[in-house]
Tab-separated table of C-alpha atoms in Angstrom:
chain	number	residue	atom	x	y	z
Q	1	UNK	CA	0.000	0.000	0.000
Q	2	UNK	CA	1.351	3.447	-1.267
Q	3	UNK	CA	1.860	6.078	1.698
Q	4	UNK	CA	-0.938	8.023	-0.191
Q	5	UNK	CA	-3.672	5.475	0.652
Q	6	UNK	CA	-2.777	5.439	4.335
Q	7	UNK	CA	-5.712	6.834	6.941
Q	8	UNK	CA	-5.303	10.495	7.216
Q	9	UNK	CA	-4.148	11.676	3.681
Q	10	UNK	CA	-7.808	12.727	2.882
Q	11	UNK	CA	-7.650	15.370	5.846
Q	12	UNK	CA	-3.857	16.171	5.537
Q	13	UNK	CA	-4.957	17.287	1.936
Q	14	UNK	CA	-7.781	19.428	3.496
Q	15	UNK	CA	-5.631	20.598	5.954
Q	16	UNK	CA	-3.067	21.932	3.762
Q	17	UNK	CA	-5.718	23.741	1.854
Q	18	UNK	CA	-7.318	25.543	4.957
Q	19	UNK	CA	-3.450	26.447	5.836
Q	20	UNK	CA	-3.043	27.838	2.762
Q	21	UNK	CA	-5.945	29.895	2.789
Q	22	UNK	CA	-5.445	31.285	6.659
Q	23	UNK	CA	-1.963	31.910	5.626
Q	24	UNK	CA	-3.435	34.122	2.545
Q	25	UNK	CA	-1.774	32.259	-0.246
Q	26	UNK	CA	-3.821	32.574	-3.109
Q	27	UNK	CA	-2.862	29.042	-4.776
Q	28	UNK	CA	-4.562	27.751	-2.017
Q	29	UNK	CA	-6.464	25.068	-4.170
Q	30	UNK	CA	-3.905	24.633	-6.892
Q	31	UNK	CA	-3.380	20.613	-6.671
Q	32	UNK	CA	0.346	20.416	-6.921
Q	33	UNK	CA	1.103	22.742	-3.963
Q	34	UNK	CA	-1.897	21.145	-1.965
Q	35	UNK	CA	-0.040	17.990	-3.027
Q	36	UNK	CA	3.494	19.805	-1.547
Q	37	UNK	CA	1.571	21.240	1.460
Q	38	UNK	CA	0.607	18.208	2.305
Q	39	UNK	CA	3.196	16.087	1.663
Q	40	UNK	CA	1.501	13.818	-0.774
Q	41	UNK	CA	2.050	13.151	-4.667
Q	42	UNK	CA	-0.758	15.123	-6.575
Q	43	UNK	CA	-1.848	11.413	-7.619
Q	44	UNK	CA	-3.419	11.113	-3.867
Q	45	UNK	CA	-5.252	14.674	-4.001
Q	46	UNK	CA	-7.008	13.325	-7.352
Q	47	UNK	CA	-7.877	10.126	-6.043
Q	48	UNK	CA	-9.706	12.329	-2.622
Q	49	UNK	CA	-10.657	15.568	-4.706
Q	50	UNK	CA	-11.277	14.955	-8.500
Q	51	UNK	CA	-11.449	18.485	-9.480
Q	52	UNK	CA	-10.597	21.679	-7.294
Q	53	UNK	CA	-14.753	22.710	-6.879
Q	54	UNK	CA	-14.770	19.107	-4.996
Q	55	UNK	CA	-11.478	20.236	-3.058
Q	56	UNK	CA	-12.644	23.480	-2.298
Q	57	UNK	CA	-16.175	22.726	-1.069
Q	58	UNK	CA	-15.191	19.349	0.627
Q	59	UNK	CA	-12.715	21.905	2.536
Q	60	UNK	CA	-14.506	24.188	3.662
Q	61	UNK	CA	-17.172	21.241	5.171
Q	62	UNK	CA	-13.763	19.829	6.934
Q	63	UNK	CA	-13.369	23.563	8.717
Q	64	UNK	CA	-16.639	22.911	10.243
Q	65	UNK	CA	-15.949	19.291	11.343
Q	66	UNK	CA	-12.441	20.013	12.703
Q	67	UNK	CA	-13.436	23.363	14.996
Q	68	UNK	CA	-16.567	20.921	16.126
Q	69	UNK	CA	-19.482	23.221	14.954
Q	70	UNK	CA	-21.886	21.181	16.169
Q	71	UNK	CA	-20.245	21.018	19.881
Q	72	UNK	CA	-20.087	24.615	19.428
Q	73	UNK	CA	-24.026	25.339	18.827
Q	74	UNK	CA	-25.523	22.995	21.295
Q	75	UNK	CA	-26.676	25.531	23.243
Q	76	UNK	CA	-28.281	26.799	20.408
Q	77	UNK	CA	-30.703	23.451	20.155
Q	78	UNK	CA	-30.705	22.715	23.839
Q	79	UNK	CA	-32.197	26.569	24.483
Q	80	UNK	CA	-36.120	26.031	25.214
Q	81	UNK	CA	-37.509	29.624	24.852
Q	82	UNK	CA	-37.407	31.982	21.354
Q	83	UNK	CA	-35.473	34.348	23.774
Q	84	UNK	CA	-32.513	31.559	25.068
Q	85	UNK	CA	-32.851	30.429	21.438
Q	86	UNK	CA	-31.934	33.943	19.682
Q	87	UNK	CA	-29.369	34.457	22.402
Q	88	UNK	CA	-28.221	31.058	22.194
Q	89	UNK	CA	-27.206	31.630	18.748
Q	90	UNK	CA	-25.790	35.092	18.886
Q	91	UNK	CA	-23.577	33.792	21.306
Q	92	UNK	CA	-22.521	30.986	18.717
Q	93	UNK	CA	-21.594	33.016	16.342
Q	94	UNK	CA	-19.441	35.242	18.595
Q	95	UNK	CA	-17.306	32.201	19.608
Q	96	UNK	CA	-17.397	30.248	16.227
Q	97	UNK	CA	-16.927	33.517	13.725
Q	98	UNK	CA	-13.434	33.884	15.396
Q	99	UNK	CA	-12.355	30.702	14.790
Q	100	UNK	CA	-12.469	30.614	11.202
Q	101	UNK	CA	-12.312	33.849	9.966
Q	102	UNK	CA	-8.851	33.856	8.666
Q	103	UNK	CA	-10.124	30.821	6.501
Q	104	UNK	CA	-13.238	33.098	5.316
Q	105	UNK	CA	-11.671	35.967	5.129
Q	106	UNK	CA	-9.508	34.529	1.791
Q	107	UNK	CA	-12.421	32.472	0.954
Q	108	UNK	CA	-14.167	35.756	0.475
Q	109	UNK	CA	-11.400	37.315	-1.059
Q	110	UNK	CA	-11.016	35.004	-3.816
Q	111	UNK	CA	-14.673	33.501	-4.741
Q	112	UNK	CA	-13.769	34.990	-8.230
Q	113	UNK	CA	-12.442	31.496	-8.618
Q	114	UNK	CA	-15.570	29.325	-9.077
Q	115	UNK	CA	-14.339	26.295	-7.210
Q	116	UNK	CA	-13.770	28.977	-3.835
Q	117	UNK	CA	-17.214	30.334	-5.084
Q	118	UNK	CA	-18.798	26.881	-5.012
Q	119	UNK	CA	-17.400	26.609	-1.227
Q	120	UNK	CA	-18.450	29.791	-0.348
Q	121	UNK	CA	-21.984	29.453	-1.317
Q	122	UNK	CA	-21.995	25.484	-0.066
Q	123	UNK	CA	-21.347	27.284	3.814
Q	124	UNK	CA	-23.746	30.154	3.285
Q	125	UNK	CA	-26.471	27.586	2.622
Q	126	UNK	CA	-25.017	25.682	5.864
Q	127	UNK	CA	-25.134	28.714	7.706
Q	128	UNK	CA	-28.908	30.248	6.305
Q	129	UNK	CA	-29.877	26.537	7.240
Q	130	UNK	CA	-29.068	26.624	10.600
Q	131	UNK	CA	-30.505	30.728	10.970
Q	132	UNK	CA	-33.864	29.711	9.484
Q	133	UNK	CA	-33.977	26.455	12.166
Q	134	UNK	CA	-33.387	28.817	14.966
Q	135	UNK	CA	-36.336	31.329	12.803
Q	136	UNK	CA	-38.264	27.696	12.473
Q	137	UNK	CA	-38.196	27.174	16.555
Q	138	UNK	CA	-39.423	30.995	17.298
Q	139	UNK	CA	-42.312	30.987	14.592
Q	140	UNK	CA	-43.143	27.259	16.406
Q	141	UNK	CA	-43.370	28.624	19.794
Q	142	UNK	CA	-45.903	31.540	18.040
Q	143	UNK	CA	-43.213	34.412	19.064
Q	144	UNK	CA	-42.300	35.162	15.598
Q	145	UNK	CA	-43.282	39.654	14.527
Q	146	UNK	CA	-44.940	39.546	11.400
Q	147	UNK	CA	-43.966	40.115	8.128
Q	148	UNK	CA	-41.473	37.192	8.928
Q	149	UNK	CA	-41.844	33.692	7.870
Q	150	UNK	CA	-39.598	31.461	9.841
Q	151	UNK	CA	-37.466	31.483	5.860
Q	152	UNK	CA	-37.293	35.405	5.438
Q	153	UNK	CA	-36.225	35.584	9.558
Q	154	UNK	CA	-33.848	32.711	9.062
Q	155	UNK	CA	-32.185	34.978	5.998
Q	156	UNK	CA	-32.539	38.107	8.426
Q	157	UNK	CA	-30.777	35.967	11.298
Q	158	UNK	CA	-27.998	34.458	8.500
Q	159	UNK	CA	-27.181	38.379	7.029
Q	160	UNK	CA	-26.529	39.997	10.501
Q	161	UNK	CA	-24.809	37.400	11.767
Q	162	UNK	CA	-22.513	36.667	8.415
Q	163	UNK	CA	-18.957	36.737	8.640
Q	164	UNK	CA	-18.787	39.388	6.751
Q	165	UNK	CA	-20.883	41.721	9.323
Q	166	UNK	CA	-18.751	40.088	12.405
Q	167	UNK	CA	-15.279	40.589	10.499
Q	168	UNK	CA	-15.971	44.522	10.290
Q	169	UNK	CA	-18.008	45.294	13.417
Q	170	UNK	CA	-14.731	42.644	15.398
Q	171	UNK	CA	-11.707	43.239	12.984
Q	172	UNK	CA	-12.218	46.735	11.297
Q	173	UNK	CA	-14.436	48.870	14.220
Q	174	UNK	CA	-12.605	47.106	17.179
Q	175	UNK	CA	-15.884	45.688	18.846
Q	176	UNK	CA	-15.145	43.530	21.232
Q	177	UNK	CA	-16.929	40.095	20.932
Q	178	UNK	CA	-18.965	40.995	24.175
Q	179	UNK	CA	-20.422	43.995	22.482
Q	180	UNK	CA	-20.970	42.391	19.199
Q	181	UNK	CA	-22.663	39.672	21.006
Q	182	UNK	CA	-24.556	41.773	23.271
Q	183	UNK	CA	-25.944	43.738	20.041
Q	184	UNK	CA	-26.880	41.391	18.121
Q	185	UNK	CA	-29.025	39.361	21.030
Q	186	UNK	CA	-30.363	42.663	21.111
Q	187	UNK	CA	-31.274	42.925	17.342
Q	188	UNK	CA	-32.513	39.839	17.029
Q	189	UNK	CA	-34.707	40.248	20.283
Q	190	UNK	CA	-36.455	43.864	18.992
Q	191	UNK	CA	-36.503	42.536	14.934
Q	192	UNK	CA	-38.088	39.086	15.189
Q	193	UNK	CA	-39.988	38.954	18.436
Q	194	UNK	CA	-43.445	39.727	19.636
């Protein structure tokens, strides 16, 4: 058995792809310096990742698995009110947005590359997913202001707390994450409640 079949190579390949991206290099999903990164022949990233829109998206997936995103928003489905709920997930996002933002950030930068696009777009519909659940739970509960439906509110819910929104308010305006947690419980609490 070659050294490129061995357990492991399919997440030292995504590895060296998220690496590359936090470290800003823009050839983050070129397959011959994943394959360097990574320390595997470029034979072993096509036999994980047969094109770079499968490397990119399958990436960005393995972000979420390795920082545990689902450990991270328990809270959110444990919460039993529309209030813990809202709060519940603001306070998600202000402990999960940090840990990958260096990853987004480049993500963002370069979607002009369709396969980056592809991943891009493949974690916004993660993300809206999970925003119109916690929209789903309020509207069950009968809390939820009209005009929403539990999918507009869930799009509401995804677009103030995007990493694009947390990366300026946090990185650019030097809010600290207990303000930009603290305002957005509060936005969420005056927009979508009754």
């Amino acid at each position: 058995m070659s050294s490129d079949a061995t357990p492991g190579t399919r997440e030292r390949i995504l590895d060296a792809v998220l690496a590359s991206l936090a470290d800003g290099r823009e050839d983050a999903l070129n397959m011959a310096a994943v394959a360097r990164r990574a320390g595997v022949s470029r034979q072993a990233v096509y036999l994980h990742f047969p094109n770079r829109a499968t490397l990119g998206v399958e990436a960005a997936r393995w972000l979420d698995e390795r920082e545990d995103v689902r450990k991270w928003s328990a809270p959110v489905v444990s919460a039993t009110t529309p209030e813990e709920t809202l709060d519940a997930y603001a306070d998600f996002l202000g402990a999960y947005n940090p840990r990958i933002v260096a990853v987004a950030r480049m993500a963002y930068r370069l979607r002009a590359l369709p396969e980056l696009e592809d991943a891009w777009q493949d974690r916004l519909r993660a993300r809206r997913d999970g925003a119109r659940a916690v929209a789903s739970r309020v509207a069950d509960a009968g809390r939820l202001r009209a005009p929403f439906t539990p999918h507009t509110a869930g799009d509401l819910i995804a677009a103030i707390g995007s990493m694009l929104v947390w990366d300026e308010l946090v990185q650019d305006l030097g809010w600290s994450t207990k303000r930009y947690v603290q305002h957005l419980k509060a936005t969420f609490r005056a927009t979508l409640l009754t």
